[in-house]
């Protein structure tokens, strides 16, 4: 085991590992001071953290999160905080929806003895109207089990005192009683839910246009911040802000992030905004963001994560060695071992030394020591091999983790990046007259619009499709592509949505059902490029630039991704037209096999009122989704995500 190898902190929610308090301790202190400022002044504030690639921005956020983690059961006399980490790998036009989803996910995350941050909010709000001495959990459990009516009455009083809207009040009541946890989490995060789930929870869901959904997400975030109250300051930490930029010099990304921080700063009273960026991007923010936004972003200052000094470097090396079970270490080793004093001096002579750079050099020397007789450190893997391995790992990871609720964000953020690689003559544009068209590409053949229609709620889906018919009829697009997620098929009762799809087809709209593997690959692509933009794509101590990654993609891009772009832009060999032609059969088949994954062809044909031959043809057109058994085929089955074929 090499104790110096893990140099990247992927998330502040990782288990606490090796830490050296002296490294960037002054910046951590400013963050803690900022929390107390928000608590004492009853006003939100912001601070900016910047450093070079590998300086430890995410590591510092992890230290902050660990420092704020509750160590004891909740009581009225303990000063607590809430924490949210937002990795901004998203479209600038979805920034509020990304914040909403992340905030809800983090607040449902267990932080102490199975209790979540939502539970902490609940306990504090209950304590404000019913003072309890000592720990609040036992009293709360007693009320929930023995006096549910009394607890419900207290919850109603909280809702009245805070002027909560009906939906938020009902959702908070469900949290208090532990009801509908999974669906409630999805609803609060902004996911589209089937009507039956909404009725079970007695909640409403109104999915409007893209702009309306973004505005609704803003309202929900502000309502949830208000729900926490001044007694529970909230740290909103923004990481990988650079990933918002769809292209170099993207001022729209700077504007959207600036607007977000200004709104949070001015519309809340209990939030500390901590933005972590690379130093070069901090300069770009200052130069190109609105001055009013930048002032709010840095109302408590901007702080640099400086390179290590020699003493800090020695402490980091010692801490790494102490944390690992490494046997037979040299007894007479120096304070810089496994680096020789000469190598240590040379490292500092070359300029500023970041923690990542120090750990990478130490890892190489440690491996040389582990292999007696090896006098030369093996060269690092070339970027091509590193990127191939990272790419394969990411695609597998995304395919296992992603659900249909992620599809729209993947498309909105990833497809423009993909199109810029495959079809650089296409330009991403906006059109306020097409509010339900997620992306618009303008090229030599005119405008192509892409609309992500992945809602689980068939009523919402039908409403969106109806609006799309009118928008496409306005002739502001030469081509409209509607992307559906095969994991969310039309239900048997979705007559209106089915009719609107048929009418859109009659208008020559193209309906695509990308394979789960294609969506995972697009997600992996945007993750790799986002990491490169943020300086987090590290190849043995050297950050790979976005340009390096883009050049690698241009020569190694998966064929299915090029085909997907061709289908979207109408530049393929007609595969998209074939899919569009059998979309109704495809939707019906997906819905049927969603309930019965394996079925005789004759049974499926009778149920769907289609011929066996047409079903075989549809299955063969979509080998990524369906399989056939028998000669001639007699059994049809649905291919599960990640299964071997």
PDB file of N, CA and C in Angstrom, residues 482 484-487 505 510-518 564 567 574-591 593 610 613-628 635-640 643 645:
ATOM      1  N   UNK A 482     -37.167  15.078 -30.182  1.00  0.00           N
ATOM      2  CA  UNK A 482     -37.719  14.841 -28.843  1.00  0.00           C
ATOM      3  C   UNK A 482     -37.031  13.606 -28.271  1.00  0.00           C
ATOM      4  N   UNK A 484     -36.789  10.819 -25.481  1.00  0.00           N
ATOM      5  CA  UNK A 484     -37.523  10.106 -24.435  1.00  0.00           C
ATOM      6  C   UNK A 484     -36.564   9.150 -23.728  1.00  0.00           C
ATOM      7  N   UNK A 485     -36.854   8.833 -22.481  1.00  0.00           N
ATOM      8  CA  UNK A 485     -36.062   7.862 -21.727  1.00  0.00           C
ATOM      9  C   UNK A 485     -36.831   6.554 -21.710  1.00  0.00           C
ATOM     10  N   UNK A 486     -36.215   5.496 -22.246  1.00  0.00           N
ATOM     11  CA  UNK A 486     -36.915   4.209 -22.362  1.00  0.00           C
ATOM     12  C   UNK A 486     -37.286   3.616 -21.012  1.00  0.00           C
ATOM     13  N   UNK A 487     -36.676   4.118 -19.933  1.00  0.00           N
ATOM     14  CA  UNK A 487     -37.017   3.617 -18.596  1.00  0.00           C
ATOM     15  C   UNK A 487     -38.288   4.260 -18.058  1.00  0.00           C
ATOM     16  N   UNK A 505     -45.070  13.671 -34.667  1.00  0.00           N
ATOM     17  CA  UNK A 505     -44.491  12.886 -35.759  1.00  0.00           C
ATOM     18  C   UNK A 505     -45.057  13.333 -37.101  1.00  0.00           C
ATOM     19  N   UNK A 510     -38.692  14.294 -34.778  1.00  0.00           N
ATOM     20  CA  UNK A 510     -37.998  13.013 -34.627  1.00  0.00           C
ATOM     21  C   UNK A 510     -37.994  12.639 -33.153  1.00  0.00           C
ATOM     22  N   UNK A 511     -38.371  11.404 -32.841  1.00  0.00           N
ATOM     23  CA  UNK A 511     -38.386  10.937 -31.451  1.00  0.00           C
ATOM     24  C   UNK A 511     -37.247   9.939 -31.278  1.00  0.00           C
ATOM     25  N   UNK A 512     -36.381  10.205 -30.311  1.00  0.00           N
ATOM     26  CA  UNK A 512     -35.232   9.337 -30.032  1.00  0.00           C
ATOM     27  C   UNK A 512     -35.355   8.723 -28.645  1.00  0.00           C
ATOM     28  N   UNK A 513     -34.933   7.464 -28.543  1.00  0.00           N
ATOM     29  CA  UNK A 513     -34.827   6.770 -27.253  1.00  0.00           C
ATOM     30  C   UNK A 513     -33.381   6.312 -27.093  1.00  0.00           C
ATOM     31  N   UNK A 514     -32.464   7.180 -26.658  1.00  0.00           N
ATOM     32  CA  UNK A 514     -31.062   6.760 -26.549  1.00  0.00           C
ATOM     33  C   UNK A 514     -30.896   5.626 -25.546  1.00  0.00           C
ATOM     34  N   UNK A 515     -29.986   4.727 -25.851  1.00  0.00           N
ATOM     35  CA  UNK A 515     -29.700   3.623 -24.939  1.00  0.00           C
ATOM     36  C   UNK A 515     -29.115   4.158 -23.638  1.00  0.00           C
ATOM     37  N   UNK A 516     -29.309   3.399 -22.571  1.00  0.00           N
ATOM     38  CA  UNK A 516     -28.765   3.783 -21.272  1.00  0.00           C
ATOM     39  C   UNK A 516     -27.249   3.939 -21.358  1.00  0.00           C
ATOM     40  N   UNK A 517     -26.606   3.091 -22.162  1.00  0.00           N
ATOM     41  CA  UNK A 517     -25.157   3.180 -22.321  1.00  0.00           C
ATOM     42  C   UNK A 517     -24.744   4.506 -22.964  1.00  0.00           C
ATOM     43  N   UNK A 518     -25.549   4.997 -23.898  1.00  0.00           N
ATOM     44  CA  UNK A 518     -25.242   6.276 -24.541  1.00  0.00           C
ATOM     45  C   UNK A 518     -25.361   7.413 -23.538  1.00  0.00           C
ATOM     46  N   UNK A 564     -25.148   9.233 -32.147  1.00  0.00           N
ATOM     47  CA  UNK A 564     -26.199   9.989 -31.463  1.00  0.00           C
ATOM     48  C   UNK A 564     -26.233  11.430 -31.960  1.00  0.00           C
ATOM     49  N   UNK A 567     -27.832  11.481 -35.297  1.00  0.00           N
ATOM     50  CA  UNK A 567     -29.284  11.352 -35.208  1.00  0.00           C
ATOM     51  C   UNK A 567     -29.937  12.667 -34.785  1.00  0.00           C
ATOM     52  N   UNK A 574     -29.989   7.684 -41.503  1.00  0.00           N
ATOM     53  CA  UNK A 574     -31.427   7.422 -41.457  1.00  0.00           C
ATOM     54  C   UNK A 574     -31.872   6.626 -40.260  1.00  0.00           C
ATOM     55  N   UNK A 575     -30.943   6.350 -39.327  1.00  0.00           N
ATOM     56  CA  UNK A 575     -31.337   5.571 -38.150  1.00  0.00           C
ATOM     57  C   UNK A 575     -32.391   6.286 -37.342  1.00  0.00           C
ATOM     58  N   UNK A 576     -32.261   7.604 -37.217  1.00  0.00           N
ATOM     59  CA  UNK A 576     -33.245   8.351 -36.431  1.00  0.00           C
ATOM     60  C   UNK A 576     -34.609   8.289 -37.073  1.00  0.00           C
ATOM     61  N   UNK A 577     -34.641   8.370 -38.406  1.00  0.00           N
ATOM     62  CA  UNK A 577     -35.934   8.310 -39.080  1.00  0.00           C
ATOM     63  C   UNK A 577     -36.592   6.953 -38.875  1.00  0.00           C
ATOM     64  N   UNK A 578     -35.777   5.881 -38.876  1.00  0.00           N
ATOM     65  CA  UNK A 578     -36.333   4.558 -38.622  1.00  0.00           C
ATOM     66  C   UNK A 578     -36.920   4.467 -37.229  1.00  0.00           C
ATOM     67  N   UNK A 579     -36.193   5.022 -36.246  1.00  0.00           N
ATOM     68  CA  UNK A 579     -36.699   4.970 -34.878  1.00  0.00           C
ATOM     69  C   UNK A 579     -37.979   5.765 -34.764  1.00  0.00           C
ATOM     70  N   UNK A 580     -38.019   6.943 -35.362  1.00  0.00           N
ATOM     71  CA  UNK A 580     -39.206   7.769 -35.270  1.00  0.00           C
ATOM     72  C   UNK A 580     -40.403   7.058 -35.871  1.00  0.00           C
ATOM     73  N   UNK A 581     -40.152   6.274 -36.930  1.00  0.00           N
ATOM     74  CA  UNK A 581     -41.257   5.618 -37.604  1.00  0.00           C
ATOM     75  C   UNK A 581     -41.924   4.572 -36.725  1.00  0.00           C
ATOM     76  N   UNK A 582     -41.211   3.945 -35.786  1.00  0.00           N
ATOM     77  CA  UNK A 582     -41.840   2.912 -34.965  1.00  0.00           C
ATOM     78  C   UNK A 582     -41.931   3.330 -33.500  1.00  0.00           C
ATOM     79  N   UNK A 583     -42.029   4.645 -33.241  1.00  0.00           N
ATOM     80  CA  UNK A 583     -41.986   5.118 -31.867  1.00  0.00           C
ATOM     81  C   UNK A 583     -43.175   4.621 -31.055  1.00  0.00           C
ATOM     82  N   UNK A 584     -44.357   4.554 -31.654  1.00  0.00           N
ATOM     83  CA  UNK A 584     -45.523   4.107 -30.894  1.00  0.00           C
ATOM     84  C   UNK A 584     -45.383   2.637 -30.512  1.00  0.00           C
ATOM     85  N   UNK A 585     -44.915   1.829 -31.465  1.00  0.00           N
ATOM     86  CA  UNK A 585     -44.682   0.418 -31.163  1.00  0.00           C
ATOM     87  C   UNK A 585     -43.623   0.270 -30.085  1.00  0.00           C
ATOM     88  N   UNK A 586     -42.590   1.094 -30.185  1.00  0.00           N
ATOM     89  CA  UNK A 586     -41.500   1.033 -29.210  1.00  0.00           C
ATOM     90  C   UNK A 586     -41.993   1.396 -27.811  1.00  0.00           C
ATOM     91  N   UNK A 587     -42.726   2.492 -27.680  1.00  0.00           N
ATOM     92  CA  UNK A 587     -43.240   2.915 -26.370  1.00  0.00           C
ATOM     93  C   UNK A 587     -44.129   1.837 -25.761  1.00  0.00           C
ATOM     94  N   UNK A 588     -45.001   1.241 -26.581  1.00  0.00           N
ATOM     95  CA  UNK A 588     -45.906   0.206 -26.071  1.00  0.00           C
ATOM     96  C   UNK A 588     -45.129  -1.025 -25.627  1.00  0.00           C
ATOM     97  N   UNK A 589     -44.101  -1.375 -26.405  1.00  0.00           N
ATOM     98  CA  UNK A 589     -43.302  -2.549 -26.066  1.00  0.00           C
ATOM     99  C   UNK A 589     -42.512  -2.324 -24.778  1.00  0.00           C
ATOM    100  N   UNK A 590     -41.943  -1.130 -24.617  1.00  0.00           N
ATOM    101  CA  UNK A 590     -41.207  -0.805 -23.394  1.00  0.00           C
ATOM    102  C   UNK A 590     -42.119  -0.904 -22.178  1.00  0.00           C
ATOM    103  N   UNK A 591     -43.336  -0.360 -22.300  1.00  0.00           N
ATOM    104  CA  UNK A 591     -44.284  -0.388 -21.176  1.00  0.00           C
ATOM    105  C   UNK A 591     -44.667  -1.823 -20.825  1.00  0.00           C
ATOM    106  N   UNK A 593     -42.991  -4.720 -21.419  1.00  0.00           N
ATOM    107  CA  UNK A 593     -41.886  -5.473 -20.836  1.00  0.00           C
ATOM    108  C   UNK A 593     -41.406  -4.869 -19.521  1.00  0.00           C
ATOM    109  N   UNK A 610     -50.529  -6.072 -32.227  1.00  0.00           N
ATOM    110  CA  UNK A 610     -49.553  -5.924 -33.297  1.00  0.00           C
ATOM    111  C   UNK A 610     -49.198  -7.309 -33.825  1.00  0.00           C
ATOM    112  N   UNK A 613     -44.469 -10.290 -36.565  1.00  0.00           N
ATOM    113  CA  UNK A 613     -43.416  -9.820 -37.460  1.00  0.00           C
ATOM    114  C   UNK A 613     -42.995  -8.380 -37.135  1.00  0.00           C
ATOM    115  N   UNK A 614     -43.987  -7.509 -36.849  1.00  0.00           N
ATOM    116  CA  UNK A 614     -43.652  -6.113 -36.533  1.00  0.00           C
ATOM    117  C   UNK A 614     -42.907  -6.008 -35.214  1.00  0.00           C
ATOM    118  N   UNK A 615     -43.256  -6.873 -34.249  1.00  0.00           N
ATOM    119  CA  UNK A 615     -42.548  -6.864 -32.965  1.00  0.00           C
ATOM    120  C   UNK A 615     -41.099  -7.319 -33.150  1.00  0.00           C
ATOM    121  N   UNK A 616     -40.899  -8.330 -33.961  1.00  0.00           N
ATOM    122  CA  UNK A 616     -39.534  -8.801 -34.227  1.00  0.00           C
ATOM    123  C   UNK A 616     -38.722  -7.702 -34.892  1.00  0.00           C
ATOM    124  N   UNK A 617     -39.348  -6.985 -35.831  1.00  0.00           N
ATOM    125  CA  UNK A 617     -38.655  -5.902 -36.519  1.00  0.00           C
ATOM    126  C   UNK A 617     -38.280  -4.787 -35.550  1.00  0.00           C
ATOM    127  N   UNK A 618     -39.212  -4.413 -34.638  1.00  0.00           N
ATOM    128  CA  UNK A 618     -38.921  -3.370 -33.651  1.00  0.00           C
ATOM    129  C   UNK A 618     -37.784  -3.797 -32.727  1.00  0.00           C
ATOM    130  N   UNK A 619     -37.816  -5.057 -32.270  1.00  0.00           N
ATOM    131  CA  UNK A 619     -36.774  -5.550 -31.368  1.00  0.00           C
ATOM    132  C   UNK A 619     -35.412  -5.534 -32.054  1.00  0.00           C
ATOM    133  N   UNK A 620     -35.369  -5.893 -33.328  1.00  0.00           N
ATOM    134  CA  UNK A 620     -34.091  -5.924 -34.038  1.00  0.00           C
ATOM    135  C   UNK A 620     -33.571  -4.524 -34.333  1.00  0.00           C
ATOM    136  N   UNK A 621     -34.451  -3.556 -34.425  1.00  0.00           N
ATOM    137  CA  UNK A 621     -34.011  -2.172 -34.606  1.00  0.00           C
ATOM    138  C   UNK A 621     -33.404  -1.599 -33.327  1.00  0.00           C
ATOM    139  N   UNK A 622     -33.725  -2.232 -32.202  1.00  0.00           N
ATOM    140  CA  UNK A 622     -33.266  -1.709 -30.915  1.00  0.00           C
ATOM    141  C   UNK A 622     -32.599  -2.828 -30.107  1.00  0.00           C
ATOM    142  N   UNK A 623     -31.478  -3.356 -30.604  1.00  0.00           N
ATOM    143  CA  UNK A 623     -30.811  -4.469 -29.913  1.00  0.00           C
ATOM    144  C   UNK A 623     -30.253  -4.078 -28.554  1.00  0.00           C
ATOM    145  N   UNK A 624     -30.133  -2.756 -28.281  1.00  0.00           N
ATOM    146  CA  UNK A 624     -29.662  -2.317 -26.971  1.00  0.00           C
ATOM    147  C   UNK A 624     -30.743  -2.455 -25.903  1.00  0.00           C
ATOM    148  N   UNK A 625     -32.008  -2.643 -26.328  1.00  0.00           N
ATOM    149  CA  UNK A 625     -33.103  -2.680 -25.364  1.00  0.00           C
ATOM    150  C   UNK A 625     -33.830  -4.029 -25.309  1.00  0.00           C
ATOM    151  N   UNK A 626     -33.842  -4.760 -26.441  1.00  0.00           N
ATOM    152  CA  UNK A 626     -34.625  -5.995 -26.498  1.00  0.00           C
ATOM    153  C   UNK A 626     -33.796  -7.148 -27.038  1.00  0.00           C
ATOM    154  N   UNK A 627     -34.171  -8.352 -26.598  1.00  0.00           N
ATOM    155  CA  UNK A 627     -33.546  -9.560 -27.103  1.00  0.00           C
ATOM    156  C   UNK A 627     -34.598 -10.554 -27.544  1.00  0.00           C
ATOM    157  N   UNK A 628     -34.219 -11.441 -28.451  1.00  0.00           N
ATOM    158  CA  UNK A 628     -35.113 -12.473 -28.973  1.00  0.00           C
ATOM    159  C   UNK A 628     -34.501 -13.839 -28.721  1.00  0.00           C
ATOM    160  N   UNK A 635     -39.650 -15.889 -28.125  1.00  0.00           N
ATOM    161  CA  UNK A 635     -39.670 -15.220 -26.822  1.00  0.00           C
ATOM    162  C   UNK A 635     -38.992 -13.858 -26.960  1.00  0.00           C
ATOM    163  N   UNK A 636     -39.609 -12.870 -26.353  1.00  0.00           N
ATOM    164  CA  UNK A 636     -39.075 -11.508 -26.351  1.00  0.00           C
ATOM    165  C   UNK A 636     -38.705 -11.138 -24.921  1.00  0.00           C
ATOM    166  N   UNK A 637     -37.561 -10.464 -24.724  1.00  0.00           N
ATOM    167  CA  UNK A 637     -37.194 -10.052 -23.364  1.00  0.00           C
ATOM    168  C   UNK A 637     -36.559  -8.673 -23.384  1.00  0.00           C
ATOM    169  N   UNK A 638     -36.655  -8.005 -22.241  1.00  0.00           N
ATOM    170  CA  UNK A 638     -36.089  -6.666 -22.067  1.00  0.00           C
ATOM    171  C   UNK A 638     -34.670  -6.806 -21.531  1.00  0.00           C
ATOM    172  N   UNK A 639     -33.723  -6.132 -22.155  1.00  0.00           N
ATOM    173  CA  UNK A 639     -32.338  -6.172 -21.699  1.00  0.00           C
ATOM    174  C   UNK A 639     -32.166  -5.197 -20.554  1.00  0.00           C
ATOM    175  N   UNK A 640     -31.722  -5.695 -19.410  1.00  0.00           N
ATOM    176  CA  UNK A 640     -31.553  -4.854 -18.238  1.00  0.00           C
ATOM    177  C   UNK A 640     -30.291  -4.023 -18.368  1.00  0.00           C
ATOM    178  N   UNK A 643     -26.438  -5.354 -18.304  1.00  0.00           N
ATOM    179  CA  UNK A 643     -26.354  -6.794 -18.507  1.00  0.00           C
ATOM    180  C   UNK A 643     -25.439  -7.124 -19.676  1.00  0.00           C
ATOM    181  N   UNK A 645     -24.375  -8.868 -23.120  1.00  0.00           N
ATOM    182  CA  UNK A 645     -25.148  -9.236 -24.298  1.00  0.00           C
ATOM    183  C   UNK A 645     -24.288 -10.114 -25.203  1.00  0.00           C
TER     184      UNK A 645
END
